[in-house]
Short mmCIF file of C-alpha atoms in Angstrom, two decimals:
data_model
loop_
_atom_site.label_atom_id
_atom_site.label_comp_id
_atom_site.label_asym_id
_atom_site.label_seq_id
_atom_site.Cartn_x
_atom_site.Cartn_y
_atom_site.Cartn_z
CA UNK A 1 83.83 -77.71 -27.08
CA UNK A 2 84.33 -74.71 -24.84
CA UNK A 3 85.70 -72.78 -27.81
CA UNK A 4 83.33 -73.30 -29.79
CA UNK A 5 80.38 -72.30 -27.22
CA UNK A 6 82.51 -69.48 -26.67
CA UNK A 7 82.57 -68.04 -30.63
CA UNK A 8 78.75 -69.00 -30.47
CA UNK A 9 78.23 -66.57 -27.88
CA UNK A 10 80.19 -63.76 -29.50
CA UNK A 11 78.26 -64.14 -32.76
CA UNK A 12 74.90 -63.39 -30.77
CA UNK A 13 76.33 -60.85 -28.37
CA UNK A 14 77.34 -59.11 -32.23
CA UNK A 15 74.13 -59.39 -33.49
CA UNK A 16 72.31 -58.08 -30.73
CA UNK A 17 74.59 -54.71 -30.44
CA UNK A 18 73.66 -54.45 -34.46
CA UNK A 19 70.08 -54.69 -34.08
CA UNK A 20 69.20 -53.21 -30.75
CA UNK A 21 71.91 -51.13 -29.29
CA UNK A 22 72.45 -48.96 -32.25
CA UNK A 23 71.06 -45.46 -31.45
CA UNK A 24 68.31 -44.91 -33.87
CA UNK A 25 66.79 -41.01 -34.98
CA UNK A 26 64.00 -39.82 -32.97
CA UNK A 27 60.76 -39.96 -35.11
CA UNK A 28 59.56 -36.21 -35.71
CA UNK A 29 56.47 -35.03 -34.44
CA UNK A 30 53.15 -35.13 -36.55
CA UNK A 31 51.59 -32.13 -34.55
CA UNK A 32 51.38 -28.66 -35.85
CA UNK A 33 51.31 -25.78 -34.32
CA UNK A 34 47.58 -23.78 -35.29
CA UNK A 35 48.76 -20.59 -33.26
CA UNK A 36 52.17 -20.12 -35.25
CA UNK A 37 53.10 -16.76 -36.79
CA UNK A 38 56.51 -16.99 -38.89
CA UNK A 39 59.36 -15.38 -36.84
CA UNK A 40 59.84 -11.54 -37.90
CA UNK A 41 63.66 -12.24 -38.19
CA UNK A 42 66.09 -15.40 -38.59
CA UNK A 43 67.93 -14.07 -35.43
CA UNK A 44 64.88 -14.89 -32.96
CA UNK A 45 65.13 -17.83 -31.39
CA UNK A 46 63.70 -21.33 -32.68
CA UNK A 47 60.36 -22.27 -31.50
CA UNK A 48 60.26 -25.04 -28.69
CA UNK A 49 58.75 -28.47 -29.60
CA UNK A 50 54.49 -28.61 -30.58
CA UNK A 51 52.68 -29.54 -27.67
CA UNK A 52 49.09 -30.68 -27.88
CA UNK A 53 46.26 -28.85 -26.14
CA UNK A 54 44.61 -30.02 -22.98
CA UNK A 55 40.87 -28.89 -22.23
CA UNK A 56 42.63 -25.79 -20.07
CA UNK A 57 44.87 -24.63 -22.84
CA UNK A 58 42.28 -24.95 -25.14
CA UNK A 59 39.75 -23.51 -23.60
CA UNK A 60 41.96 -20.45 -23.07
CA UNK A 61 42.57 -20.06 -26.71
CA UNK A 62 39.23 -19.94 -27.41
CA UNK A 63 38.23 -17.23 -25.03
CA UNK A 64 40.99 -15.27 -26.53
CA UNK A 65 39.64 -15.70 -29.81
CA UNK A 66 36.62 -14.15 -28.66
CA UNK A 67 38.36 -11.09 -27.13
CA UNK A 68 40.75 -10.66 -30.28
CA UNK A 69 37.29 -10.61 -32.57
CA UNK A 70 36.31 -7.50 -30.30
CA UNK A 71 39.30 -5.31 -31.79
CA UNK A 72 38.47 -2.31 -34.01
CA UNK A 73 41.48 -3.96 -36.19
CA UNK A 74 41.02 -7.07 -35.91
CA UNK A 75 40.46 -7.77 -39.85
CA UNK A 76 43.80 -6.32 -40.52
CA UNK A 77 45.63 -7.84 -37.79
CA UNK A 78 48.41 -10.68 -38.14
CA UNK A 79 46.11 -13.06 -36.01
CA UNK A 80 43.07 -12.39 -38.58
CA UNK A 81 44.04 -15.79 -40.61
CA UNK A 82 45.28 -17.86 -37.62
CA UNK A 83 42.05 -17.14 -36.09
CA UNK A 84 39.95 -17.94 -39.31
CA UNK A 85 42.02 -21.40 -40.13
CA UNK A 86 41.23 -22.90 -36.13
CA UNK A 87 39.19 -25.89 -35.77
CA UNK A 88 36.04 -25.88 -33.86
CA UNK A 89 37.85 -28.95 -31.89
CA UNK A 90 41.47 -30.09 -31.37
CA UNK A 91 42.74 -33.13 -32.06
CA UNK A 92 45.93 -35.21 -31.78
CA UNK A 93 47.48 -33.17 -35.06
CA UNK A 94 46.91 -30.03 -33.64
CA UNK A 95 48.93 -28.28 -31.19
CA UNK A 96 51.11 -25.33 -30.21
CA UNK A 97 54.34 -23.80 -29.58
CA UNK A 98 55.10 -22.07 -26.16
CA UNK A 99 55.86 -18.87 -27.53
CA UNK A 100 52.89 -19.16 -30.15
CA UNK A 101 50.72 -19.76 -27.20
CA UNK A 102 52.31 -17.27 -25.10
CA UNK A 103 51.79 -14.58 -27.99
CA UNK A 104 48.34 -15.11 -29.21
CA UNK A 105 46.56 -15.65 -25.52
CA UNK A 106 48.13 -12.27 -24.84
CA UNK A 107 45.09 -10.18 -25.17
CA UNK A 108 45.33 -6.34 -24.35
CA UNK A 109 43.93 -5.69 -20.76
CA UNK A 110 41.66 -3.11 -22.52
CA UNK A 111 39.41 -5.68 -24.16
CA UNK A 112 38.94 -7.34 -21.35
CA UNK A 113 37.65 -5.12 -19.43
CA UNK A 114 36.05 -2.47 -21.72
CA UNK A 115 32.89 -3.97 -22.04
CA UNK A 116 31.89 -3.85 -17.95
CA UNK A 117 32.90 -0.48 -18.19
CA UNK A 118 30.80 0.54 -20.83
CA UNK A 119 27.77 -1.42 -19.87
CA UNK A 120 27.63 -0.43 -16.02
CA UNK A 121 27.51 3.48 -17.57
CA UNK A 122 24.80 3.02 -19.84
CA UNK A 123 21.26 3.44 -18.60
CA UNK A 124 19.11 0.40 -19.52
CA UNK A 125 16.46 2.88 -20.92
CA UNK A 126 19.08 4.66 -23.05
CA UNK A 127 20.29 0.93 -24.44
CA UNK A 128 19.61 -0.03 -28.08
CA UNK A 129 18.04 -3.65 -28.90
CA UNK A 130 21.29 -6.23 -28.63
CA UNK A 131 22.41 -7.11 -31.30
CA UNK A 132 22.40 -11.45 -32.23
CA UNK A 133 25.55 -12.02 -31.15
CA UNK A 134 27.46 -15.00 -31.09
CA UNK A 135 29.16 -16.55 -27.95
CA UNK A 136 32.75 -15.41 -29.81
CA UNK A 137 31.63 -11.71 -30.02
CA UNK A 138 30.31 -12.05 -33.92
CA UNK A 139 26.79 -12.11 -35.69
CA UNK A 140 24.76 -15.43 -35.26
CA UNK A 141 25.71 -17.63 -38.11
CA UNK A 142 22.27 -16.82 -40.17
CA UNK A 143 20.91 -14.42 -42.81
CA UNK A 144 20.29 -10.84 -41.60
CA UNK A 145 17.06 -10.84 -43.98
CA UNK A 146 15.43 -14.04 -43.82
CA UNK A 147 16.68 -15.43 -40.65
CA UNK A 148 17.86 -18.75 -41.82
CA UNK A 149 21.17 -20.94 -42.76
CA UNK A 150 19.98 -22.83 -45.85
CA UNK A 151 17.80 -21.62 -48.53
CA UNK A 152 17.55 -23.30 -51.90
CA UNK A 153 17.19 -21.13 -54.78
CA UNK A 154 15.49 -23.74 -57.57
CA UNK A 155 17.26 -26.73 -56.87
CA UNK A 156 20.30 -25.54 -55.62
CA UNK A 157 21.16 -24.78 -51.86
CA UNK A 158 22.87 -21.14 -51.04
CA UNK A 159 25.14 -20.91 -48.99
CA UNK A 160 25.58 -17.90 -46.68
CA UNK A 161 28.15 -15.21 -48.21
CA UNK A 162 29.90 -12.69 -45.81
CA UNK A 163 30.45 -8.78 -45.86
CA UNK A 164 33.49 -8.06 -46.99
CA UNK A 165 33.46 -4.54 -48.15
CA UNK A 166 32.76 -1.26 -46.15
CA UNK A 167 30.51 0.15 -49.50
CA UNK A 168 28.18 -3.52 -49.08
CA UNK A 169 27.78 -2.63 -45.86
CA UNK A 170 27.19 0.93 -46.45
CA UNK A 171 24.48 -0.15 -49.02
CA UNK A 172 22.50 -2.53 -46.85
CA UNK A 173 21.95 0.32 -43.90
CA UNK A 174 20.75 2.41 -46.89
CA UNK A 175 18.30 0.33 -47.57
CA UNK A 176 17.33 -0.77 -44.03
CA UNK A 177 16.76 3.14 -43.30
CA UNK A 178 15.02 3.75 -46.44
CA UNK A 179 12.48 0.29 -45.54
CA UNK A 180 11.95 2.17 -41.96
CA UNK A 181 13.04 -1.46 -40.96
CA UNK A 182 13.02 -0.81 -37.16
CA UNK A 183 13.76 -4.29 -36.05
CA UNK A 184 16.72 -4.64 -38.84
CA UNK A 185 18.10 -1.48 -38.29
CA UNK A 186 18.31 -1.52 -33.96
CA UNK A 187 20.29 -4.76 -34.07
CA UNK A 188 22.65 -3.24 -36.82
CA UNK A 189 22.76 0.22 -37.14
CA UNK A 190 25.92 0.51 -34.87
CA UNK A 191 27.53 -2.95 -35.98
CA UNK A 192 30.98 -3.18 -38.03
CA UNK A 193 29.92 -5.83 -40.57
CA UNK A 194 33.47 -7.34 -41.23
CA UNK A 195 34.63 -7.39 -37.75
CA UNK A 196 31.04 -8.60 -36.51
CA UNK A 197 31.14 -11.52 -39.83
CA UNK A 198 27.59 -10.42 -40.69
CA UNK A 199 26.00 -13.05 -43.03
CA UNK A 200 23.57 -12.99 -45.79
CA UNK A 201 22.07 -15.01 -48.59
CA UNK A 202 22.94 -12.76 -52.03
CA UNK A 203 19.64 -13.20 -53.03
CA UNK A 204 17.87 -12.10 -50.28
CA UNK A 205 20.28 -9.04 -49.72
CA UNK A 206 19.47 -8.08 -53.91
CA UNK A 207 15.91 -8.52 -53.59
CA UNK A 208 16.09 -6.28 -50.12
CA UNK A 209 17.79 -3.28 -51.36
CA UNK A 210 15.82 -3.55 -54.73
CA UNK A 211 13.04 -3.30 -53.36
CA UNK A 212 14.07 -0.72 -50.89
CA UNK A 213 16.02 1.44 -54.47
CA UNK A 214 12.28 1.24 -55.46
CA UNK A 215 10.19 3.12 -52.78
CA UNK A 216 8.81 6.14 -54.32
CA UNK A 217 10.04 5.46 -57.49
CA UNK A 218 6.88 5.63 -60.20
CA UNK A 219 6.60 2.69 -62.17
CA UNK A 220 4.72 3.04 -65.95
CA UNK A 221 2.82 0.43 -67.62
CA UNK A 222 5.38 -1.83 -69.41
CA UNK A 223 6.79 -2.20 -66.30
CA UNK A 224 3.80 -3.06 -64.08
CA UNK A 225 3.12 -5.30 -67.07
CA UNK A 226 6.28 -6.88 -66.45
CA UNK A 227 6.82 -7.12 -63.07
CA UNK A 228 3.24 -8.44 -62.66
CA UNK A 229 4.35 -11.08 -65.80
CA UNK A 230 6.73 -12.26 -63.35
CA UNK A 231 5.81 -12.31 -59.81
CA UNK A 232 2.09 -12.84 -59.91
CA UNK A 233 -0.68 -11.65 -58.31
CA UNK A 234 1.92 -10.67 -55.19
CA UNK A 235 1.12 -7.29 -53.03
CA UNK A 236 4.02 -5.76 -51.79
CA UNK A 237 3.46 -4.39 -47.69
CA UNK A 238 5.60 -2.27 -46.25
CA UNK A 239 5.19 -4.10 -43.06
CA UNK A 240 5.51 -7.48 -44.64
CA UNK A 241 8.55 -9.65 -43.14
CA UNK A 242 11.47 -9.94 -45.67
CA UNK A 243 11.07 -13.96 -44.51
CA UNK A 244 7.19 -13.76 -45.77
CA UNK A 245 8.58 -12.29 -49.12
CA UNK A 246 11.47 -14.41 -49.98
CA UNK A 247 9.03 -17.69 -49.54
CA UNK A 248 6.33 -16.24 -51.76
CA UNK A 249 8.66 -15.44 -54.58
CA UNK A 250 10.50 -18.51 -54.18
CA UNK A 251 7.31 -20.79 -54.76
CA UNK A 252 5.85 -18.37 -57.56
CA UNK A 253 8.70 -19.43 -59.54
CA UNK A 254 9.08 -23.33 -58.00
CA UNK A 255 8.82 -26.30 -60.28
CA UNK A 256 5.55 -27.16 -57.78
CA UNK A 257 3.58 -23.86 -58.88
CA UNK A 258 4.54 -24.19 -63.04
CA UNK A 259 3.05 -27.96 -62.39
CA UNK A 260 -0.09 -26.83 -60.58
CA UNK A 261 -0.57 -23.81 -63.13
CA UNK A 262 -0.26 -26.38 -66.17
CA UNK A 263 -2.85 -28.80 -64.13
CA UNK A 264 -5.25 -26.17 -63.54
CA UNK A 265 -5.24 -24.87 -67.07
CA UNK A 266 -5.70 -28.10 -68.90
CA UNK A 267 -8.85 -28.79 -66.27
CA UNK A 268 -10.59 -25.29 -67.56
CA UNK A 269 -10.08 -26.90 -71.44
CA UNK A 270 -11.53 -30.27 -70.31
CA UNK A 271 -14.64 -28.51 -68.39
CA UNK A 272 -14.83 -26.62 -71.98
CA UNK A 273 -15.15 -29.76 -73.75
CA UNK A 274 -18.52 -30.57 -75.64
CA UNK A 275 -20.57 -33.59 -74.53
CA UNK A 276 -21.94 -35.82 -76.86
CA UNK A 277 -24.22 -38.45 -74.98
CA UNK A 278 -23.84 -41.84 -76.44
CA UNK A 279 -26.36 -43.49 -78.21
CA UNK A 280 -28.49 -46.16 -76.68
CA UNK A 281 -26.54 -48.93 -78.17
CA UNK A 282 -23.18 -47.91 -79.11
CA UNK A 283 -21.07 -49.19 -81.47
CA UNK A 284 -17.57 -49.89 -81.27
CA UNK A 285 -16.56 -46.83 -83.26
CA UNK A 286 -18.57 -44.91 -81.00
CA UNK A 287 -16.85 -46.14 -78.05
CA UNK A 288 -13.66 -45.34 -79.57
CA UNK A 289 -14.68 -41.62 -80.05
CA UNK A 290 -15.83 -41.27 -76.53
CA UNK A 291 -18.51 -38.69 -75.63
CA UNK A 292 -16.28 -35.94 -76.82
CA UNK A 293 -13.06 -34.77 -78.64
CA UNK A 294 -10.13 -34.02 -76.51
CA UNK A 295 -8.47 -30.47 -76.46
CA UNK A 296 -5.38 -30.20 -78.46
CA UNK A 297 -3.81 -29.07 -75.95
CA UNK A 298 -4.26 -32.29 -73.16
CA UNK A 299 -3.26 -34.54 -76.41
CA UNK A 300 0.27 -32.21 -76.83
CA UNK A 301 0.61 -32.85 -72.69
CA UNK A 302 0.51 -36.50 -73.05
CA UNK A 303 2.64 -36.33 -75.88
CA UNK A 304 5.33 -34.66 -74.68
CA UNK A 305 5.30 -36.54 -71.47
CA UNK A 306 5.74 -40.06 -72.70
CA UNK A 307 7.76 -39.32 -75.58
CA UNK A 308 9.35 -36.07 -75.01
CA UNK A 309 9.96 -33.15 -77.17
CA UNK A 310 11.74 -34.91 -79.63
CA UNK A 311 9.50 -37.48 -80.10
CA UNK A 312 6.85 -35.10 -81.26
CA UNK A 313 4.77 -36.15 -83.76
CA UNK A 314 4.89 -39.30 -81.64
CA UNK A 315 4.90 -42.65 -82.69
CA UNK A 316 1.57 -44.71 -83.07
CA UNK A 317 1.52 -46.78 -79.75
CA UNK A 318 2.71 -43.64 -77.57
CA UNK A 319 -0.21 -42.19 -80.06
CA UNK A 320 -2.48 -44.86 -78.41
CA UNK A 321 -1.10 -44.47 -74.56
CA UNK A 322 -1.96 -41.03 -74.58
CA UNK A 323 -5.11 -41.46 -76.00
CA UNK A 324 -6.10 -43.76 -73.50
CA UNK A 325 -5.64 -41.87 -70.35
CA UNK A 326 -7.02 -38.89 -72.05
CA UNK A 327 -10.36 -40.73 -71.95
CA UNK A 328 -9.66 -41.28 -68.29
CA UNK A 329 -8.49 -37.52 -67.40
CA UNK A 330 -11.87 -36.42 -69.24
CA UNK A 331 -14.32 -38.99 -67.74
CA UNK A 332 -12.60 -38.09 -63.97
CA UNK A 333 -12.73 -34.34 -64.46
CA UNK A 334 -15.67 -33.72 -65.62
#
């Protein structure tokens, strides 16, 4: 009996040492490090284990964002794509080696205290308009021209496009001196558009300099014809806001002005319509006729609208639909 409780106990002392004792691997980290720059050389030493950010560490990462984004060089340092890959938040798959931390919060003692200097020996009076900065030492995330984030062209949105060459730039001051765009031209006249991530719509930044290419240029017939063909009765003011401008060209050519333009036309050929008074007691074919004939052009309207362009000539009962609230559009109007 005592043998046998004995090799019972042996089995499950066995089993136990197999299933829980056994060492197993440790379970590598998920985290990633968002400050990490690859090692210059295999001989430096390997980076520590990733950490993850507390509201202190991350909050000192961000301010020395904002100080790198001050440097002259900043858009051809080796920070320039760690610093455009960070998330506006951390979370538990972010984090950060010592030595990446170390390294990248390391900001030059210049840039941090350059700016007091400059500022406490420059007369208010002598200061130029401030620019719309940003909290992080770039442009407020918004169009230069029009002032705004989102702006649909037609039906689609645009999205806001950054300067990314030094001859865009050069182009858009051109045009802003050219304009005599005060306002414009104070809060970026001195401004590095790359390093400062100025923003613009490419529409409104085409239509800006056109228009400013175009100041004093004479303009013939053909193309007063045309450019009256296609913008309307629109005055151009030197003193007009490029905001104004944008939002008067953009519902000249909306799907809402082509629809009121259409409406408006096919009411002048209804109010040119000739009466017929009905006779004192009509008949049914005279009822059928109505007091006059439709235009043409209000039948090809209705036409096209219930059946579509492929459906004209249209079939009899679409014939009869049309006809129907073509009494009702003439009796209403006029």
């Amino acid at each position: 009996m005592h043998i046998k409780l004995w090799n019972l106990v042996s089995v499950a002392s066995r089993s136990l040492a197999e299933n829980y004792i056994t060492p197993t691997s440790p379970v590598p980290s998920a985290r990633t490090c968002i400050l990490h720059i690859e090692r210059a050389s295999t001989s430096d030493p390997p980076r520590s284990e990733v950490l993850s950010f507390n509201p202190q560490k991350w909050a000192v990462v961000k301010k020395a964002v904002s100080l790198r984004k001050l440097k002259k060089n900043f858009p051809i340092s080796k920070y320039f794509q760690v610093v455009q890959s960070l998330p506006d938040d951390v979370d538990t798959s972010h984090g950060y080696h010592v030595q990446c931390y170390k390294n990248f919060t390391a900001v030059p003692q210049d840039l941090k205290t350059a700016p007091g200097d400059a500022k406490a020996k420059q007369l208010r009076s002598s200061a130029p308009p401030s620019p719309a900065l940003s909290s992080t030492g770039v442009f407020s995330i918004q169009c230069i021209f029009c002032k705004k984030v989102q702006r649909k062209k037609g039906q689609t949105e645009e999205r806001l496009m950054s300067c990314e060459t030094k001859q865009a730039e050069a182009t858009i001051k051109d045009a802003v001196k050219a304009r005599n765009d005060h306002e414009l031209l104070a809060s970026i006249a001195s401004i590095d558009f790359i390093a400062k991530e100025v923003k613009y719509h490419h529409s409104c930044r085409r239509l800006y300099t056109k228009l400013a290419s175009s100041i004093g240029s004479p303009v013939d017939d053909k193309m007063h014809t045309s450019i009256r063909a296609l913008t309307g009765n629109v005055v151009y003011v030197k003193g007009l806001p490029v905001e104004a401008m944008c939002s008067a060209f953009d519902y000249i050519h909306s799907p809402e002005a082509a629809i009121r333009k259409a409406a408006l036309i096919l009411r002048q050929e209804i109010k040119g319509v000739q009466k017929m008074p009905l006779p004192e007691y009509p008949t049914l074919q005279d009822l059928k006729a109505g007091e006059g004939s439709p235009p043409e052009i209000l039948l090809m309207f209705f036409r096209v609208l219930y059946g579509g362009l492929s459906a004209v000539p249209c079939s009899p009962r679409v014939e009869r639909y049309a006809s129907s609230i073509i009494q009702d559009a003439l009796f209403m109007t006029s």
